[in-house]
Tab-separated table of C-alpha atoms in Angstrom:
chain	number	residue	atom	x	y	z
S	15	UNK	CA	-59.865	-67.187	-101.280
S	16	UNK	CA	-61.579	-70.099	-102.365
S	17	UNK	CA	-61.409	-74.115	-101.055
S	18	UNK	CA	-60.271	-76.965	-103.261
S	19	UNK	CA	-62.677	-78.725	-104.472
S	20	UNK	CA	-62.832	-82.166	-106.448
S	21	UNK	CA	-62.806	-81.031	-110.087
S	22	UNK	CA	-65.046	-83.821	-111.593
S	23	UNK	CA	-62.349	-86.576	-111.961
S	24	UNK	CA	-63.489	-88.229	-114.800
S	25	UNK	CA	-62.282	-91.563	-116.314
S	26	UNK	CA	-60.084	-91.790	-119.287
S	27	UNK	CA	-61.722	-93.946	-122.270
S	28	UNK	CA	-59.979	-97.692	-123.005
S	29	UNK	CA	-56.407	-96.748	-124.849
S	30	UNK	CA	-55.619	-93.518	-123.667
S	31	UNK	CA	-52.743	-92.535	-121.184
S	32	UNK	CA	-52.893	-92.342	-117.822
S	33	UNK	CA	-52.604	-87.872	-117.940
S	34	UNK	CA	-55.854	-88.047	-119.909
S	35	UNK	CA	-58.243	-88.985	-116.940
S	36	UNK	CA	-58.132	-85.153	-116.914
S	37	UNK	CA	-59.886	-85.470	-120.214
S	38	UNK	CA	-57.102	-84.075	-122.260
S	39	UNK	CA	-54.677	-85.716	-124.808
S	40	UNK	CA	-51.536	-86.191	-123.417
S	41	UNK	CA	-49.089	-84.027	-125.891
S	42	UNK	CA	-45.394	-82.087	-124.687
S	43	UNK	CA	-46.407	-79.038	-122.622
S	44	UNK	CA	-45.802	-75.681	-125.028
S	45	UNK	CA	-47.753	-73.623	-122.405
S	46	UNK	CA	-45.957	-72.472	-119.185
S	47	UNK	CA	-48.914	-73.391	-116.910
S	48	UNK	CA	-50.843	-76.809	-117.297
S	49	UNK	CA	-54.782	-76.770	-116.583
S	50	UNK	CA	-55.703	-77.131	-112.888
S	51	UNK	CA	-57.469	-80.624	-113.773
S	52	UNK	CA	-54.581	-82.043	-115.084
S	53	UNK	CA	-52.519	-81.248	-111.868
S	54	UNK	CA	-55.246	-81.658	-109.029
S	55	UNK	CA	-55.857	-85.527	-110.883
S	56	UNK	CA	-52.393	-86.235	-110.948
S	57	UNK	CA	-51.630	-85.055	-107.377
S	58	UNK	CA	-53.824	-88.023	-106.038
S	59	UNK	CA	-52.119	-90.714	-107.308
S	60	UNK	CA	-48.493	-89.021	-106.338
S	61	UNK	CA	-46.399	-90.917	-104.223
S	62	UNK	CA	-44.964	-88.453	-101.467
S	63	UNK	CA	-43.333	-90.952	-99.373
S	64	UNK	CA	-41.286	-92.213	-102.608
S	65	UNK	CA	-40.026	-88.944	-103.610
S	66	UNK	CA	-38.723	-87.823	-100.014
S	67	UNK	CA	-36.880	-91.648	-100.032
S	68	UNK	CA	-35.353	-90.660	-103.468
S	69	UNK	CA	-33.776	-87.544	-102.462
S	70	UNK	CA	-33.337	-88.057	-97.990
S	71	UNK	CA	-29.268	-88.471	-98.626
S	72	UNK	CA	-29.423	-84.992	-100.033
S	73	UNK	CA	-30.533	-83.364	-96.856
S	74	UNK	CA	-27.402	-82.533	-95.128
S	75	UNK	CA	-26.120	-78.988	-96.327
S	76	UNK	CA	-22.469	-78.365	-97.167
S	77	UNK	CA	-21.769	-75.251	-95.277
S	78	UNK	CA	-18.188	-74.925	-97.272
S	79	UNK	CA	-20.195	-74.421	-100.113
S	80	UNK	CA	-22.254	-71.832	-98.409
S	81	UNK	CA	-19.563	-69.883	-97.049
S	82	UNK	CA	-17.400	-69.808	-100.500
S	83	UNK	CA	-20.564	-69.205	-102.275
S	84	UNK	CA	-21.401	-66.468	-99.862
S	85	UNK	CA	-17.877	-65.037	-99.564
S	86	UNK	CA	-17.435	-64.601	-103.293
S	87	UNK	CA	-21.099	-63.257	-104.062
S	88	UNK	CA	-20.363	-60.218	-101.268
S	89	UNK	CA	-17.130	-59.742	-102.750
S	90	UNK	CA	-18.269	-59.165	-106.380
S	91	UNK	CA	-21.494	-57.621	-105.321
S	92	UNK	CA	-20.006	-54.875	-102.780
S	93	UNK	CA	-16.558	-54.639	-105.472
S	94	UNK	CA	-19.418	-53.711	-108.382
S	95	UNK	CA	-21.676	-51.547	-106.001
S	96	UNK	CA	-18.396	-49.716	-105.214
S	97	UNK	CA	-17.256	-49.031	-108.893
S	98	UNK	CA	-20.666	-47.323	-109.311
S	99	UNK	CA	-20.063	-45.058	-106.921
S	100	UNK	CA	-16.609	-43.981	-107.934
S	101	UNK	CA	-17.100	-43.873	-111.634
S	102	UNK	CA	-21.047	-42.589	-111.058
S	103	UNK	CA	-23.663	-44.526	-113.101
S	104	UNK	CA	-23.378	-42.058	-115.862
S	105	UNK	CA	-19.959	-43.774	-116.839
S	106	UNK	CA	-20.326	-46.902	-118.771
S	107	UNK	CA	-18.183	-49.114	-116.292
S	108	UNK	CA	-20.110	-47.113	-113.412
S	109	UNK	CA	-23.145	-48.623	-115.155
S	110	UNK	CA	-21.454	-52.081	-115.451
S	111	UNK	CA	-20.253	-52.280	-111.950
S	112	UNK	CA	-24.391	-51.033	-111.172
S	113	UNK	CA	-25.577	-54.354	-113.359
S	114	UNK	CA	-22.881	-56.630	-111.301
S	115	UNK	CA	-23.865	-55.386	-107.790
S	116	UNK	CA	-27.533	-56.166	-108.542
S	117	UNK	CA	-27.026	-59.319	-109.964
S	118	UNK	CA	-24.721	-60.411	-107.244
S	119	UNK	CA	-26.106	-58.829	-104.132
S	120	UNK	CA	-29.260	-60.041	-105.428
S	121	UNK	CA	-27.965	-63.678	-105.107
S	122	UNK	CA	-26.622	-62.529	-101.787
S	123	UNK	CA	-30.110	-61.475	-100.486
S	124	UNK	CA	-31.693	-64.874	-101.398
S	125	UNK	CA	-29.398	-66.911	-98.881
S	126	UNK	CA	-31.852	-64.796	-96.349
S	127	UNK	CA	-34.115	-67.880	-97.723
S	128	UNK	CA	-31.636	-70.968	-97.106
S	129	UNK	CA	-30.827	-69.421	-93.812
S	130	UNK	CA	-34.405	-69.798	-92.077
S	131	UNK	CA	-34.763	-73.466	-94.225
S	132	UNK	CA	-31.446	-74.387	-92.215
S	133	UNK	CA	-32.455	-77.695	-89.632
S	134	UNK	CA	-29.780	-77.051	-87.402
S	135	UNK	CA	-29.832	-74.063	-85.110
S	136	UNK	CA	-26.077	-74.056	-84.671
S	137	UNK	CA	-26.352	-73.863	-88.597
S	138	UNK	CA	-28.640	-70.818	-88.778
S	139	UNK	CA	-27.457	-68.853	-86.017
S	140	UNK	CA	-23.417	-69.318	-87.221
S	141	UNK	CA	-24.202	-68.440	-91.253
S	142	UNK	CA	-27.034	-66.209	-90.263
S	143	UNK	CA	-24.547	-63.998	-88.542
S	144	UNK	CA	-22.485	-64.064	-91.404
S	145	UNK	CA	-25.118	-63.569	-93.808
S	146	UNK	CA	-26.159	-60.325	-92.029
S	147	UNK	CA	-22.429	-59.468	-91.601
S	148	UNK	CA	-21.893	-59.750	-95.311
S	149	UNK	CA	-25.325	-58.501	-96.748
S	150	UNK	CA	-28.476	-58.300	-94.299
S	151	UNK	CA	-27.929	-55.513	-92.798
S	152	UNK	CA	-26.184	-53.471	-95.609
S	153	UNK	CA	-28.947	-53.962	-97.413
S	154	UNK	CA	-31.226	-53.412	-94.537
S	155	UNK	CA	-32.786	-56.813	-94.411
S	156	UNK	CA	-31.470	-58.624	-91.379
S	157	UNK	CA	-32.921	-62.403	-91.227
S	158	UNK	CA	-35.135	-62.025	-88.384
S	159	UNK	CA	-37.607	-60.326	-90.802
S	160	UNK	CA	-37.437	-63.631	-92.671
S	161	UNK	CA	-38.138	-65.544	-89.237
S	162	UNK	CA	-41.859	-65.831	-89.975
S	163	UNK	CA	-41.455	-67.725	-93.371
S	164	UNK	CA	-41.828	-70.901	-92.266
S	165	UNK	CA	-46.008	-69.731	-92.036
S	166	UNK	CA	-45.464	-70.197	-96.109
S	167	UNK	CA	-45.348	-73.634	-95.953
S	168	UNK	CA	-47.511	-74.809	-93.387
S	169	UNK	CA	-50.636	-76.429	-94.587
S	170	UNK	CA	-53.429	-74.710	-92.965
S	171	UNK	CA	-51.283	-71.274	-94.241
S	172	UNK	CA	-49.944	-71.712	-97.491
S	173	UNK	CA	-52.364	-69.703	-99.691
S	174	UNK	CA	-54.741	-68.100	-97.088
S	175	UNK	CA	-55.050	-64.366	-96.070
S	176	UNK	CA	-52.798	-65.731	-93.137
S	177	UNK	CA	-50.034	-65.823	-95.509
S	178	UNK	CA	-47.816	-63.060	-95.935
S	179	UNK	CA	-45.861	-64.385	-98.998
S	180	UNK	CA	-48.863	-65.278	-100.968
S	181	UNK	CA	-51.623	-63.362	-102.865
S	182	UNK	CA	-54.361	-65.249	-104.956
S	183	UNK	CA	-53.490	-62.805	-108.136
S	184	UNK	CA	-54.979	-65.484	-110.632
S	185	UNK	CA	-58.519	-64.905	-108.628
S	186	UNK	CA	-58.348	-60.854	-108.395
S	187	UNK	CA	-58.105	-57.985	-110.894
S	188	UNK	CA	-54.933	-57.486	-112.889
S	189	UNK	CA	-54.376	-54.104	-111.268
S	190	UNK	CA	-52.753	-56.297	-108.478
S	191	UNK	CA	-49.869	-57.679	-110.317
S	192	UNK	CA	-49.453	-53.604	-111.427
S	193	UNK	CA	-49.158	-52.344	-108.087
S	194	UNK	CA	-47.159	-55.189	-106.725
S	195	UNK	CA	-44.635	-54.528	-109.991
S	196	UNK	CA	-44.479	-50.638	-109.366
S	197	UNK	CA	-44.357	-51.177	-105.762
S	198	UNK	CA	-40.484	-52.615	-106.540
S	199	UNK	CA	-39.463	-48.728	-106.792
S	200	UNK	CA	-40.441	-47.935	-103.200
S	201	UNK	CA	-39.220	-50.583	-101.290
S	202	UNK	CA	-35.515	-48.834	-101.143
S	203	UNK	CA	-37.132	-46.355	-99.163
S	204	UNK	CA	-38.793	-49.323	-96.548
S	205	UNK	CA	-35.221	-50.479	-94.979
S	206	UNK	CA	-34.176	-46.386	-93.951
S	207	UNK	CA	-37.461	-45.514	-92.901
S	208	UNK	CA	-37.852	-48.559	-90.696
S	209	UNK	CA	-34.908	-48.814	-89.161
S	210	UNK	CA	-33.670	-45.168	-88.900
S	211	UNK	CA	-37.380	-43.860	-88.042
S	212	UNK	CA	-39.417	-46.380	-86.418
S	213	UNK	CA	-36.601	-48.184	-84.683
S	214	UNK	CA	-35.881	-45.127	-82.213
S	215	UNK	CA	-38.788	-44.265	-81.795
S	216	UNK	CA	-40.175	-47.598	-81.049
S	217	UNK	CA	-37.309	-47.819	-77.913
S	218	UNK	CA	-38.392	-44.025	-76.841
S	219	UNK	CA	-42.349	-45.155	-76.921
S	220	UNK	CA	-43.329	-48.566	-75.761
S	221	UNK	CA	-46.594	-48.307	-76.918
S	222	UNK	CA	-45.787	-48.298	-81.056
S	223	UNK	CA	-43.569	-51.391	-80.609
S	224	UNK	CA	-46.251	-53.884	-81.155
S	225	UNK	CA	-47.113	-52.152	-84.287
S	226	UNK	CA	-43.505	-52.200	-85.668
S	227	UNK	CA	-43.550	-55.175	-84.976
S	228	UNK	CA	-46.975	-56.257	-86.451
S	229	UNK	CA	-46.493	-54.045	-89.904
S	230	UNK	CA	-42.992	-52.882	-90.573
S	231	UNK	CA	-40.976	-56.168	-89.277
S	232	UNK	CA	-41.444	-59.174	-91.861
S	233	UNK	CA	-40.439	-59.550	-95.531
S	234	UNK	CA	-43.973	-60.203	-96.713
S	235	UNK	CA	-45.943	-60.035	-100.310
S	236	UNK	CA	-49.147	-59.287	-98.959
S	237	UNK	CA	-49.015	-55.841	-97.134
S	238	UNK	CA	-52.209	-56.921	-95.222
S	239	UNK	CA	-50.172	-59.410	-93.629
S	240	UNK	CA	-49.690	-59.260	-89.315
S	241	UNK	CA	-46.744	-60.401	-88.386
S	242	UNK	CA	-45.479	-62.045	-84.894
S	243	UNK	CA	-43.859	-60.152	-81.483
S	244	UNK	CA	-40.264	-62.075	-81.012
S	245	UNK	CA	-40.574	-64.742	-78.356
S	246	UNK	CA	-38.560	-63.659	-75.814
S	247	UNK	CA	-35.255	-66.123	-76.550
S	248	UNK	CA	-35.286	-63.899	-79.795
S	249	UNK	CA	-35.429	-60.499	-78.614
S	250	UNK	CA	-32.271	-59.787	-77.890
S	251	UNK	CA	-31.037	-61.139	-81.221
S	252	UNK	CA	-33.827	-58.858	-83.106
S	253	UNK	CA	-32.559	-55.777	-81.247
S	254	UNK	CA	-29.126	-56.396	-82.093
S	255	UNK	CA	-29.618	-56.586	-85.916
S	256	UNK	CA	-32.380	-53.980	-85.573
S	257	UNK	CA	-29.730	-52.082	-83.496
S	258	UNK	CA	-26.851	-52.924	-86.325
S	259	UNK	CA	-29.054	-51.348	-89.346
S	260	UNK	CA	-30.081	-48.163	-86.943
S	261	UNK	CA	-26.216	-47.543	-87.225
S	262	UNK	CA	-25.656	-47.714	-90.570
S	263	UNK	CA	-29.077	-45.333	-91.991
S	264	UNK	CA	-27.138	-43.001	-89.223
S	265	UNK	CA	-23.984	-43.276	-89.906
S	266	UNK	CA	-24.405	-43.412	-93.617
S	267	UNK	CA	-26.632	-40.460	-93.685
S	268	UNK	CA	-24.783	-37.942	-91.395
S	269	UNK	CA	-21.777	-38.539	-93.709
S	270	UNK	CA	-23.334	-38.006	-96.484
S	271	UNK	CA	-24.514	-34.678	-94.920
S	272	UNK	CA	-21.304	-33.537	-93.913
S	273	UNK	CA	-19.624	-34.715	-97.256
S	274	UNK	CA	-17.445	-37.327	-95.891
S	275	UNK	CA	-19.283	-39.444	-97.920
S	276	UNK	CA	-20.540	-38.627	-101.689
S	277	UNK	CA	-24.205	-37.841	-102.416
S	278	UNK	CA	-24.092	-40.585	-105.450
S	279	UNK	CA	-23.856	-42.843	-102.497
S	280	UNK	CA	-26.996	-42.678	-101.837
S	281	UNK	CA	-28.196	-42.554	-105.503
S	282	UNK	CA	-26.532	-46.290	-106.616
S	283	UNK	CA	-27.813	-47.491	-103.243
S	284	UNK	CA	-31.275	-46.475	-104.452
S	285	UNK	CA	-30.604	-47.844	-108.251
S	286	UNK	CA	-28.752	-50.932	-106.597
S	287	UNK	CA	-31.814	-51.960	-104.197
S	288	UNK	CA	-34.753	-51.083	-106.833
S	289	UNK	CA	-32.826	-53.453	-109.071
S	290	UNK	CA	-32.714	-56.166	-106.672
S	291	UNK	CA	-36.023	-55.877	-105.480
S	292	UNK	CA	-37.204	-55.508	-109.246
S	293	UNK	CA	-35.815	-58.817	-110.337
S	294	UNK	CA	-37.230	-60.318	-106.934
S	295	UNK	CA	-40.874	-58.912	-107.802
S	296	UNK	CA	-40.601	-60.836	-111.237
S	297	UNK	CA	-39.270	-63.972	-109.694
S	298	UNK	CA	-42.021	-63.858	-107.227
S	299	UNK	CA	-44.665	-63.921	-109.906
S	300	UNK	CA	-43.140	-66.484	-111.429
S	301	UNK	CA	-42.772	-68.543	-108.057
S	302	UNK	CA	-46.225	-70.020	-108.094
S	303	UNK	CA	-50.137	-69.914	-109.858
S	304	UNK	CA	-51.496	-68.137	-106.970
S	305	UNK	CA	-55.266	-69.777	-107.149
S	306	UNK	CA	-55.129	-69.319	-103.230
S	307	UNK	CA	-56.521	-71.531	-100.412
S	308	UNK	CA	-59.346	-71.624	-97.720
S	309	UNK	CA	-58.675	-74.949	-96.451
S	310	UNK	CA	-55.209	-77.783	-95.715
S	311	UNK	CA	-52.980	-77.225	-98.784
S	312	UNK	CA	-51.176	-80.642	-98.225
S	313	UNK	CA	-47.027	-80.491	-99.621
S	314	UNK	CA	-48.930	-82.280	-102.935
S	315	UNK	CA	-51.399	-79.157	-103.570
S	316	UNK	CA	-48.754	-76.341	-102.606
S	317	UNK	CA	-46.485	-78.487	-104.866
S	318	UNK	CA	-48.852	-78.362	-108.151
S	319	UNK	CA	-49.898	-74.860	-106.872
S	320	UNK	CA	-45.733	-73.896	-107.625
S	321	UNK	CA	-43.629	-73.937	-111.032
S	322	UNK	CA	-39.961	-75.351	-111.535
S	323	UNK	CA	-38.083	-74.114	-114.329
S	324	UNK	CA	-35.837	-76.870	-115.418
S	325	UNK	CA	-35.190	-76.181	-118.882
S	326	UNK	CA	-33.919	-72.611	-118.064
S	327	UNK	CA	-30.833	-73.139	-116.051
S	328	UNK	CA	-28.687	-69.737	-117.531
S	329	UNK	CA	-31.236	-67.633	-117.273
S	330	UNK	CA	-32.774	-68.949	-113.882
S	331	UNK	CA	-28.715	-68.324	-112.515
S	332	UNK	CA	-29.566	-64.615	-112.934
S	333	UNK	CA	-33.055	-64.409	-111.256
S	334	UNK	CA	-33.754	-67.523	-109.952
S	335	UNK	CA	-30.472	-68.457	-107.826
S	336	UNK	CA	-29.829	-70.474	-104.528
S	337	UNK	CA	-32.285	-72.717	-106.259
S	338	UNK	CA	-35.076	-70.890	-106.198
S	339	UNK	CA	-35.642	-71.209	-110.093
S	340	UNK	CA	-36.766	-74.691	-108.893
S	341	UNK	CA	-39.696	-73.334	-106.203
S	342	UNK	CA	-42.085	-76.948	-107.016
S	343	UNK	CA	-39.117	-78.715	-105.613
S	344	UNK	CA	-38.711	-76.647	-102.783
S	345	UNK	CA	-42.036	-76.786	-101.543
S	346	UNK	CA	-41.853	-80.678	-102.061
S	347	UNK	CA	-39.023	-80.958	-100.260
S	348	UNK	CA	-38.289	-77.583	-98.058
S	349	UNK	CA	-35.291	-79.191	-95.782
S	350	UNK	CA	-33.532	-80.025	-99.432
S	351	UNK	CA	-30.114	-77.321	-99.583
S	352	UNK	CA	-29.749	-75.256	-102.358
S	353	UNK	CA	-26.704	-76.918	-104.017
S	354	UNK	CA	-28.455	-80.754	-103.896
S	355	UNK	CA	-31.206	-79.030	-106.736
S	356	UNK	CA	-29.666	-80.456	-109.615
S	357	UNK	CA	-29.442	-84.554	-108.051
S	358	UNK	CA	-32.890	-84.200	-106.444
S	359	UNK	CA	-34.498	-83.074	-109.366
S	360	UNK	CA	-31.980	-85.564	-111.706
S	361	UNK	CA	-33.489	-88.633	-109.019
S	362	UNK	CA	-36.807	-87.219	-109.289
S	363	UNK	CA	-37.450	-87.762	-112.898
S	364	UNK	CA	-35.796	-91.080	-113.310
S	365	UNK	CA	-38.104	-92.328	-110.497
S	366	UNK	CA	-41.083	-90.447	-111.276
S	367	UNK	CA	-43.617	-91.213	-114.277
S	368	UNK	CA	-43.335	-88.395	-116.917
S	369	UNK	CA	-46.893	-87.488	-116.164
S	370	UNK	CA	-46.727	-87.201	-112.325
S	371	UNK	CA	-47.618	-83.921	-110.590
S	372	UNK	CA	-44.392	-83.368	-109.687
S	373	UNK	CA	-43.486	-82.642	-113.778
S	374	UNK	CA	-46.622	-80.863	-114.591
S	375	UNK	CA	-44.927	-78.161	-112.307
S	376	UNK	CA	-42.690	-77.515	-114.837
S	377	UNK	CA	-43.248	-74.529	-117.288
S	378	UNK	CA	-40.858	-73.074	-119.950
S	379	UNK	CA	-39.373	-69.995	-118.619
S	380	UNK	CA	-39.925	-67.236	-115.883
S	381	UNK	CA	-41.761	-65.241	-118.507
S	382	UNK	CA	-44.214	-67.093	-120.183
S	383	UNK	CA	-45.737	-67.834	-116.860
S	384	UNK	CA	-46.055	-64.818	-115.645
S	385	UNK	CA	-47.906	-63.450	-119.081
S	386	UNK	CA	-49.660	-66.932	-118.328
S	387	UNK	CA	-50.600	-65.325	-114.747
S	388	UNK	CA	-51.743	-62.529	-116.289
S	389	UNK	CA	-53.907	-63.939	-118.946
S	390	UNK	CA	-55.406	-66.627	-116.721
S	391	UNK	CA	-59.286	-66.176	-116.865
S	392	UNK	CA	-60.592	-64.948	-113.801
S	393	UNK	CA	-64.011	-66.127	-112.605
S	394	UNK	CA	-66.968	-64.346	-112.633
S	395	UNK	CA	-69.038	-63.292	-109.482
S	396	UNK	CA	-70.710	-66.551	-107.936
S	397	UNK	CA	-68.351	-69.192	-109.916
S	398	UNK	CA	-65.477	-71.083	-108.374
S	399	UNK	CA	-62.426	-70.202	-109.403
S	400	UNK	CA	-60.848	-73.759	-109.736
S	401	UNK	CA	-63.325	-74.261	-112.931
S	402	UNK	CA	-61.701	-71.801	-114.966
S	403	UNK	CA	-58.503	-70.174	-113.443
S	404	UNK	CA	-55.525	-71.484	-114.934
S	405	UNK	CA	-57.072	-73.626	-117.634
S	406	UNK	CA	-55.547	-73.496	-121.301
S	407	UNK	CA	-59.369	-73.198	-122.281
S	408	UNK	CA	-61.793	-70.372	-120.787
S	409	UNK	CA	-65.112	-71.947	-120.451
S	410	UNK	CA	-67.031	-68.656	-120.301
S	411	UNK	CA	-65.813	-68.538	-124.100
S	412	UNK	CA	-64.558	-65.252	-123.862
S	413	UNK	CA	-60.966	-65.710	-123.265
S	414	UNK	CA	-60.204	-62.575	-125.267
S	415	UNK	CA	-62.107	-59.663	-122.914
S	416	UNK	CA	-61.282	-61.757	-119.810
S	417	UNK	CA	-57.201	-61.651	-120.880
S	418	UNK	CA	-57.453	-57.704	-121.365
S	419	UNK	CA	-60.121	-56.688	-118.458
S	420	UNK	CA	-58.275	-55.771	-115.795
């Protein structure tokens, strides 16, 4: 997947600002992604230590926040999933209620990502349990397949093949992005298979647990991706959720069998989940460049490596929520709770020069960098990909066939 490299720092001539030592003009930022130069120079001179100082008071969640949050999310999410079903999505408030369960149970299935960021145990084991009560395992997502995120941000994983929530999909063909897109439609059929199929028969045969656990038991991006056996304080918890979801494919589907429960059911479950895992897919894009790592990616380099979306705060409500429309700030600061975004990122530019790495995260909205993603020149067989992915010019100075060859 490459290494980072130095990129040629070169020195900016007598009279020009500091951002041009990449060799570039400094001029507001119409593109979504800056070049790779301008970030990788401005990471060295950023000041790591000053922006964890700026923003330490902000560390200590507000779990009454979490919990109403939380409460009211499940409550409009499960009240709009249940209109669907009543009216059917062929009436227009069945189709409304449809729109408000995704939206909202999507927000609901992003706390997974707060929960496993939570410092405290106590914390994550007390609004874990509630977060699985209210949404995990409804949707078939229970936060121990979210255990192994923490991978993400370690520096000699962030970016590698060892990283399960990463793919390098500015450094391989465009036919990646595709099948990661389309791949949004089956994973409704991933929670029922896995936990109503390979659960039982993981208990009844030994000898296919590893491999559940290995392939079927982490929320991952990269399908390649191995995950980790629980250590043995957490396999009791992992059975019980495991355990929980095995009830409800069960449960769910004998009634619908017997007609206890309607067959639509099933059908705005399906339309509910491929919605939510839809808008995740397109978030997930958006979350970072993806020019991948061989070696250390430092919190600096996985910071300029990740986009914040400041200027889009309604539209980042729908598909970026629980923060996550700020991912640079995240991965700058991943002990930082959800609702102390706004202040951190507030303190962050008063304190920070306006040509720091931390701002060249920034881009203008969740869909200009991701047709940024897919445009981004991909190098050629033999040429590192830090000299052209990512860059506003193509150097091979044929921008136009490398945009459209996929």
């Amino acid at each position: 997947r490459g290494s980072h490299v130095d990129p040629n720092e070169q020195t900016p001539p007598a009279g020009r600002p500091t951002y041009a030592a990449a060799g570039e003009e400094y001029r507001p930022r119409r593109e979504p992604v800056t070049t790779y130069r301008d970030r990788w120079v401005a990471a060295q001179a950023f000041d790591v230590r000053l922006a964890h100082a700026t923003v330490k008071d902000l560390l200590v969640p507000r779990l009454s926040i979490y919990w109403t949050d939380l409460l009211i999310t499940a409550v409009i999410g499960w009240s709009g999933f249940a209109l669907s079903v009543v009216l059917t999505p062929l009436h227009p408030l069945g189709i409304v209620g449809l729109i408000v369960a995704v939206v909202a149970l999507y927000r609901g299935a992003l706390f997974i990502h707060e929960v496993v960021h939570f410092r405290s145990r106590a914390h994550t084991r007390t609004f874990g349990r509630g977060w699985n009560a209210l949404v995990g395992v409804w949707l078939l997502i229970p936060y121990f397949m979210y255990e192994g995120h923490a991978e993400h941000h370690s520096r000699r994983v962030y970016g590698t093949a060892l990283d399960g929530e990463y793919i390098p999909f500015a450094r391989l063909s465009r036919w990646e992005i595709v099948k990661v897109g389309a791949s949004a439609l089956l994973l409704p059929l991933f929670g029922p298979i896995r936990f109503g199929i390979l659960a039982p028969v993981s208990w009844c045969v030994p000898a296919t647990r590893n491999w559940v656990y290995a392939r079927a038991s982490s929320i991952k991006l990269d399908l390649e991706y191995v995950g980790h056996p629980p250590r043995p304080s957490q396999r009791l918890p992992w059975f019980v959720q495991e355990f929980a979801c095995f009830v409800i494919v069960w449960t769910v589907g004998i009634a619908v069998g017997v007609g206890a429960l309607p067959w639509v059911l099933l059908v705005c479950w399906y339309l509910m989940f491929a919605g939510v895992s839809s808008l995740d897919t397109m978030r997930l894009l958006g979350a970072h460049r993806y020019l991948g790592h061989d070696s250390d990616a430092s919190i600096v380099l996985q910071m300029i490596d990740t986009i914040n979306y400041p200027s889009a705060p309604i539209a980042g409500f729908f598909w970026g929520p629980v923060g996550l429309r700020m991912h640079a700030l995240h991965h700058l600061v991943p002990a930082l709770p959800y609702h102390a975004f706004a202040e951190a990122h507030r303190r962050l530019t008063a304190v920070l020069p306006a040509n720091s790495a931390y701002r060249l995260t920034e881009s203008s909205g969740l869909i200009a960098a991701v047709i940024e993603l897919w445009r981004a020149p991909r190098p050629l067989p033999g040429e590192h990909p830090f000299d052209t992915v990512a860059h506003e010019d193509d150097r091979r100075g044929d921008s136009t066939s490398a945009s459209t060859d996929c």
